[in-house]
Amino acid sequence: MNYSKVNNIVGWICFLVATITYVLTLEPSASFWDCGEFIASAFRMQVVHQPGAPLFLMLQRFFSIFALGDTTKIAYWMNIGSAISSAATILFLFWTITALAKKTLVKAGEVISTGTLISIMGAGAVGALAYTFSDSFWFSAVESEVYAQSSLFTAIVFWAILKWEAHADEPKADRWLLFIAYIMGLSIGIHLLNLLTIPAIAFVYYFKRTKQATSSGVFKTLLVGILILGVIQYGIIQYLVSFGAYFDLFFVNTLGLGFGTGVLFFAILVIAGFIWGIKYSIKHQKRLLNLGLISTVLIIFGYASFSMIIIRAKADPNLNNSAPKDAFSFLSYLNREQYGDRPLLFGPNYNSQRTGVTEGKTLWRKGAEKYEVAGKKNDYEYSDNTLLPRMYSDDQRHAEFYREWMHLDESKKPNLVDNVGFLASYQIGYMYMRYFLWNFAGRQNDEQGQGSGFEGEWISGIKAVDQLRMGDQSHLPPSTIDNKAYNRFFFLPLILGVIGAIWHFMRNQKDAGVVALLFFFTGIAIVLYLNQKPLEPRERDYAYVGSFYAFAIWIGLGVLAIREWILKKLTPTTGAVVATVVGLLAAPVIMAEQGWDDHDRSTKLVAHDIALDYLQSCAPNAILFTYGDNDTYPLWYIQEVENVRPDVRIVNLSLFDTDWYINGLRQKQNESEPLPITMKPEQYVQGERDVLPYDDYKIAGNVELKNIVDLLLSNDDGDKVAMQDGTKSNFLPTKNFKITINPQQVLSTGTVAAADASKIAPEMTWTFNKGYVTKGTLAMFDILAHNNWKRPIYFASTVPSEQYNGLDKYLYSEGLAMRLLPLKADTTATEERTELLNTPVLYNNVMTKFKWGNMKTATYLDPQSSDDTFIFTNIFSNLSGSLIKEGKTAEAKKVMDKYFEVMPDKFFGIRTVVVKYYIAENLYKLGETAKANDILNKSGIYINKELTYLADVSQSKGSLTGTQNVQTALYYLDRMIKTSKAAGQDKVSQSLQNIFNGLESRFSMYFGQQQPQ
């Protein structure tokens, strides 16, 4: 049969397998993290967080058309877009593997035998399907994120360079190189990972065009590849825009012309320059110059997708991150200036002392008629700088982590050796190799690893090997064996890939080197460039899928090694078939079988429903303060796409310190009127009132918040203090604030029900909890001072308490949000858990409004979704407890019935034990003894298994492992004993006591003989 025909058929079969897999397992709506923002922005063509993904948004907008106007299906069809993009990646991976295999096995003009054909197709299928079912790639394939399309563009350019190589000696073969340049330009509008293929592509070109490769030639090619990467990354993506911005600055500020004229003039210069250069290269037969110039033009053409960002930013959409409307704001957007800098080659350690400040470049902002100075970019100077600073963050949590990980004492100043040690052991060893082995050796569970050594690890399933790394594995706990991400591959995909790599280097060193270069630049090089801090909010394995792609090539080629080395006594055809079957069983089959259940999101709606519940927790026309990605992005999605509660104004406190975000809040959005912000733009524009200091003036009593706001906004020099640089700044003279309450006002606006009129406080008094006021905090004060209770104000329950700005005692939970209410403090509360509740509203929300994301019945709950079970269980326990306290036992029982109806029975770690304890406590109070006993018995069994495992590991390692889990579990086990005994359940109490005694004896050497208090 014709090789090309077979190659196409088998490739499309792999595409079909991948498509079916991803469509069957994709999430039916929005996922957590960035997906909500991407879907909302793609649907309405809005501006996402820096540095943007305009082409991704446009492509996803195309897929949304298939929803046929059903807004509840928009997210599903955008997820389909990721699934198809991922399946297409598998198609190009297959063709890449077969191209490399054919090139190695078949000489030019040689007829391909049946055995060789089967071997090549088998290699392609095994490698492509192994990547199909790899953990990290599969995760991104079933949600609307940039990584699926980014992988596709990476696969296309690597496949295309092999196509060029195969046709390089033919006329017009360089069109493949131009195709690659254009695809790379387009890929910038999705993600920059695609650019990391450039060094590998440079070597393919070098080896093809050079008859005899030399060491100096290889070194020069590597430098050229890195140089081209740098030219695109910095020269085109950043400096092209930078030159345009400074041209505009000159034309506007010096020549007095309008905004944009300098950019237009610069664009004309660039276009004219390229036209002249291309004509020159043609006239003088400068082939390489011509190729380089046309390639650059095509990259810029592809990069032009970013014009969508400026066009849509000027339209002031609801989501307009950074509002990059002009040259300098667009430049800042592309440079990711919002996220700050990190040292790469030289810089400070985490405990280096600041010795001064260096004044950097001038920051510009667009004014009414000219560009205005927004300040200077200042950089701190440090003592004790070091080469390759890897432990550089001075955040207290990070500093403690550095010291613990590297066993450094307080006074130690890390040197180059220490930093390289951290790079090797943590950044590469833990934050890359752990991910790599998740994909090809096995995974312990889906708990986030933070270096604890007992969760989120890679495993193999081979007990002896796992024990060498992780300690005694005799009694694996439920958090491992009951976790659907407990995937054991027994090193088989890894071994097959290593065999393939060795075979490839032995048979075709040049091509193997190219794949190795791709593997390095999309893996270790990213580690070096990102210089990752510890304690990330989520696992970052998705960033390294390019290197897993490269390794999948070797997994495929491992089939050829098996055929050649192990099955050489069989006939070529039989050996090819057997090797293919062995390869399929060793990699894709076992990876699919083990990984299916923890990648099947088809029945999960947690992100969707929790977004709905956040908004349903709010009264009409509310202002809802949020903070993190997962309590903001899903809300943006459900408002912008499904039009749920468009009256609620979401205010993300993480963005509140920027002028562009405050500008958006002063506009009407959806059905939400502008926020009551009295500040004028010139009072909070970039560079104005960014941070205002606190200077205690010993003012007696509490000061009215309106007066504080007026003082902070005053332009009178008498209301300012002198700063070290000679400038004057507004300042905060006291932290003691108050808002005087008009009872009739809060009653007439419905803030407080008439029945609770006696509870209204004459004034709200509180103490501000920070030593400075940021622009965002000032804006919040402005809202609080001038809202006059016309709009309900809420904080999302997941907002860190320090962001309450001291208002804690006036925040009452109404579900997933806490409402600001001017009520007198309850001085009768004696219970340990005194969270404030607006019980009637909370009861109505829980019983009639909330949806539960299929938490109880979903095939799989990812870590973020399982975390949300803690939040909801806490709501159930608090609500039922409050109802019991009020004597409303019938309602409390209904709440408990609802809990058992919608919440999963499963334990998701020790934290589940904690929240379920309070459920059991309330069940005893309600006379639901059997249910309470069942929870405590199951909790005791779970604790026993978890802590027995930790005791085994601690004993084998000679030091305590999982300290926090052990302390928490024993503390609540002790409380369970006392609670069950007080309820007259002696049998349960004794059973728990026996468990406690056994565990106490195991851990007494670490904690002493006293029970945890």
Tab-separated table of C-alpha atoms in Angstrom, residues 800-957:
chain	number	residue	atom	x	y	z
A	800	PRO	CA	-8.180	37.034	52.799
A	801	SER	CA	-9.175	38.615	56.097
A	802	GLU	CA	-6.499	41.323	55.861
A	803	GLN	CA	-8.406	42.637	52.834
A	804	TYR	CA	-11.419	43.422	55.024
A	805	ASN	CA	-9.462	46.509	56.150
A	806	GLY	CA	-10.600	45.972	59.740
A	807	LEU	CA	-14.331	45.618	59.037
A	808	ASP	CA	-14.498	41.987	60.212
A	809	LYS	CA	-17.033	42.535	63.016
A	810	TYR	CA	-19.587	43.971	60.594
A	811	LEU	CA	-19.444	41.186	57.963
A	812	TYR	CA	-22.324	38.701	58.081
A	813	SER	CA	-22.321	35.563	55.950
A	814	GLU	CA	-25.238	35.138	53.559
A	815	GLY	CA	-23.704	32.194	51.731
A	816	LEU	CA	-20.521	32.498	49.713
A	817	ALA	CA	-20.411	36.211	50.427
A	818	MET	CA	-20.419	38.268	53.617
A	819	ARG	CA	-22.569	41.381	53.752
A	820	LEU	CA	-21.510	44.584	55.440
A	821	LEU	CA	-24.206	45.327	58.023
A	822	PRO	CA	-24.199	48.145	60.640
A	823	LEU	CA	-25.305	45.942	63.516
A	824	LYS	CA	-24.304	45.943	67.152
A	825	ALA	CA	-21.862	43.246	68.190
A	826	ASP	CA	-23.383	40.087	69.697
A	827	THR	CA	-21.868	40.005	73.175
A	828	THR	CA	-23.703	36.785	74.089
A	829	ALA	CA	-21.757	34.521	71.731
A	830	THR	CA	-19.806	31.983	73.771
A	831	GLU	CA	-19.106	29.257	71.242
A	832	GLU	CA	-15.690	28.767	69.756
A	833	ARG	CA	-16.864	29.392	66.188
A	834	THR	CA	-18.436	32.831	66.169
A	835	GLU	CA	-18.700	33.565	62.443
A	836	LEU	CA	-21.436	36.151	61.964
A	837	LEU	CA	-24.459	34.954	60.012
A	838	ASN	CA	-27.475	36.608	58.493
A	839	THR	CA	-29.401	33.414	59.170
A	840	PRO	CA	-32.743	34.014	57.400
A	841	VAL	CA	-31.095	35.093	54.146
A	842	LEU	CA	-28.488	32.336	54.353
A	843	TYR	CA	-31.203	29.734	54.927
A	844	ASN	CA	-33.144	30.910	51.888
A	845	ASN	CA	-30.040	30.880	49.712
A	846	VAL	CA	-28.982	27.375	50.761
A	847	MET	CA	-32.426	25.829	50.523
A	848	THR	CA	-33.785	27.513	47.388
A	849	LYS	CA	-31.124	29.332	45.368
A	850	PHE	CA	-27.820	27.510	45.479
A	851	LYS	CA	-26.681	24.865	43.019
A	852	TRP	CA	-24.075	22.310	43.969
A	853	GLY	CA	-22.020	21.533	40.857
A	854	ASN	CA	-22.873	17.809	40.924
A	855	MET	CA	-20.405	17.515	43.792
A	856	LYS	CA	-22.057	14.390	45.147
A	857	THR	CA	-22.401	12.547	41.831
A	858	ALA	CA	-19.551	13.876	39.686
A	859	THR	CA	-17.203	11.240	38.296
A	860	TYR	CA	-14.220	13.292	39.433
A	861	LEU	CA	-13.630	16.407	41.504
A	862	ASP	CA	-10.346	18.180	40.832
A	863	PRO	CA	-8.458	19.651	43.818
A	864	GLN	CA	-10.069	23.090	43.501
A	865	SER	CA	-13.546	21.540	43.378
A	866	SER	CA	-12.840	19.305	46.352
A	867	ASP	CA	-11.617	22.388	48.228
A	868	ASP	CA	-15.028	23.908	47.625
A	869	THR	CA	-16.675	20.983	49.411
A	870	PHE	CA	-14.993	22.283	52.580
A	871	ILE	CA	-16.493	25.741	52.018
A	872	PHE	CA	-19.985	24.367	51.506
A	873	THR	CA	-19.772	21.923	54.402
A	874	ASN	CA	-18.714	24.820	56.603
A	875	ILE	CA	-21.757	26.789	55.440
A	876	PHE	CA	-24.050	23.863	56.308
A	877	SER	CA	-22.545	23.435	59.768
A	878	ASN	CA	-22.614	27.163	60.546
A	879	LEU	CA	-26.186	27.562	59.315
A	880	SER	CA	-27.509	24.519	61.161
A	881	GLY	CA	-25.669	25.609	64.302
A	882	SER	CA	-27.189	29.078	64.125
A	883	LEU	CA	-30.678	27.653	63.616
A	884	ILE	CA	-30.217	25.320	66.576
A	885	LYS	CA	-29.120	28.277	68.702
A	886	GLU	CA	-32.283	30.140	67.675
A	887	GLY	CA	-34.429	27.108	68.561
A	888	LYS	CA	-35.412	26.419	64.941
A	889	THR	CA	-34.698	22.690	65.011
A	890	ALA	CA	-37.091	21.824	62.190
A	891	GLU	CA	-35.252	24.168	59.819
A	892	ALA	CA	-31.898	22.900	61.101
A	893	LYS	CA	-32.925	19.316	60.279
A	894	LYS	CA	-33.910	20.399	56.769
A	895	VAL	CA	-30.475	21.956	56.365
A	896	MET	CA	-28.856	18.698	57.469
A	897	ASP	CA	-31.039	16.717	55.051
A	898	LYS	CA	-29.924	19.084	52.287
A	899	TYR	CA	-26.319	18.507	53.264
A	900	PHE	CA	-26.599	14.742	52.905
A	901	GLU	CA	-28.479	15.213	49.640
A	902	VAL	CA	-25.913	17.378	47.842
A	903	MET	CA	-22.522	16.914	49.526
A	904	PRO	CA	-20.215	13.942	48.828
A	905	ASP	CA	-19.568	11.388	51.557
A	906	LYS	CA	-15.912	11.125	50.580
A	907	PHE	CA	-13.064	12.516	52.676
A	908	PHE	CA	-10.800	14.919	50.789
A	909	GLY	CA	-7.951	15.084	53.243
A	910	ILE	CA	-7.773	15.943	56.929
A	911	ARG	CA	-9.619	19.211	56.327
A	912	THR	CA	-12.741	17.185	55.533
A	913	VAL	CA	-12.468	15.608	58.974
A	914	VAL	CA	-12.492	19.077	60.528
A	915	VAL	CA	-15.629	20.351	58.784
A	916	LYS	CA	-17.465	17.043	59.177
A	917	TYR	CA	-16.793	17.117	62.905
A	918	TYR	CA	-18.954	20.229	63.234
A	919	ILE	CA	-21.676	18.595	61.164
A	920	ALA	CA	-21.647	15.644	63.593
A	921	GLU	CA	-21.710	17.996	66.555
A	922	ASN	CA	-24.908	19.622	65.255
A	923	LEU	CA	-26.446	16.241	64.425
A	924	TYR	CA	-26.067	15.200	68.070
A	925	LYS	CA	-27.850	18.396	69.109
A	926	LEU	CA	-30.675	17.564	66.707
A	927	GLY	CA	-31.029	14.017	67.991
A	928	GLU	CA	-29.715	12.562	64.738
A	929	THR	CA	-27.475	10.225	66.710
A	930	ALA	CA	-27.021	7.491	64.121
A	931	LYS	CA	-25.879	9.939	61.453
A	932	ALA	CA	-23.521	11.660	63.881
A	933	ASN	CA	-22.051	8.325	64.977
A	934	ASP	CA	-21.564	7.299	61.373
A	935	ILE	CA	-19.622	10.483	60.591
A	936	LEU	CA	-17.399	10.152	63.675
A	937	ASN	CA	-16.730	6.448	63.109
A	938	LYS	CA	-15.773	7.059	59.486
A	939	SER	CA	-13.665	10.039	60.524
A	940	GLY	CA	-11.839	7.926	63.098
A	941	ILE	CA	-11.122	5.185	60.561
A	942	TYR	CA	-9.916	7.771	58.047
A	943	ILE	CA	-7.654	9.489	60.590
A	944	ASN	CA	-6.245	6.141	61.689
A	945	LYS	CA	-5.291	5.167	58.140
A	946	GLU	CA	-3.861	8.570	57.266
A	947	LEU	CA	-1.802	8.910	60.432
A	948	THR	CA	-0.639	5.298	60.420
A	949	TYR	CA	0.873	6.016	57.022
A	950	LEU	CA	2.510	9.211	58.266
A	951	ALA	CA	3.823	7.362	61.318
A	952	ASP	CA	5.332	4.677	59.083
A	953	VAL	CA	6.969	7.288	56.861
A	954	SER	CA	8.207	9.288	59.857
A	955	GLN	CA	9.713	6.191	61.433
A	956	SER	CA	11.462	5.135	58.237
A	957	LYS	CA	12.834	8.657	57.670
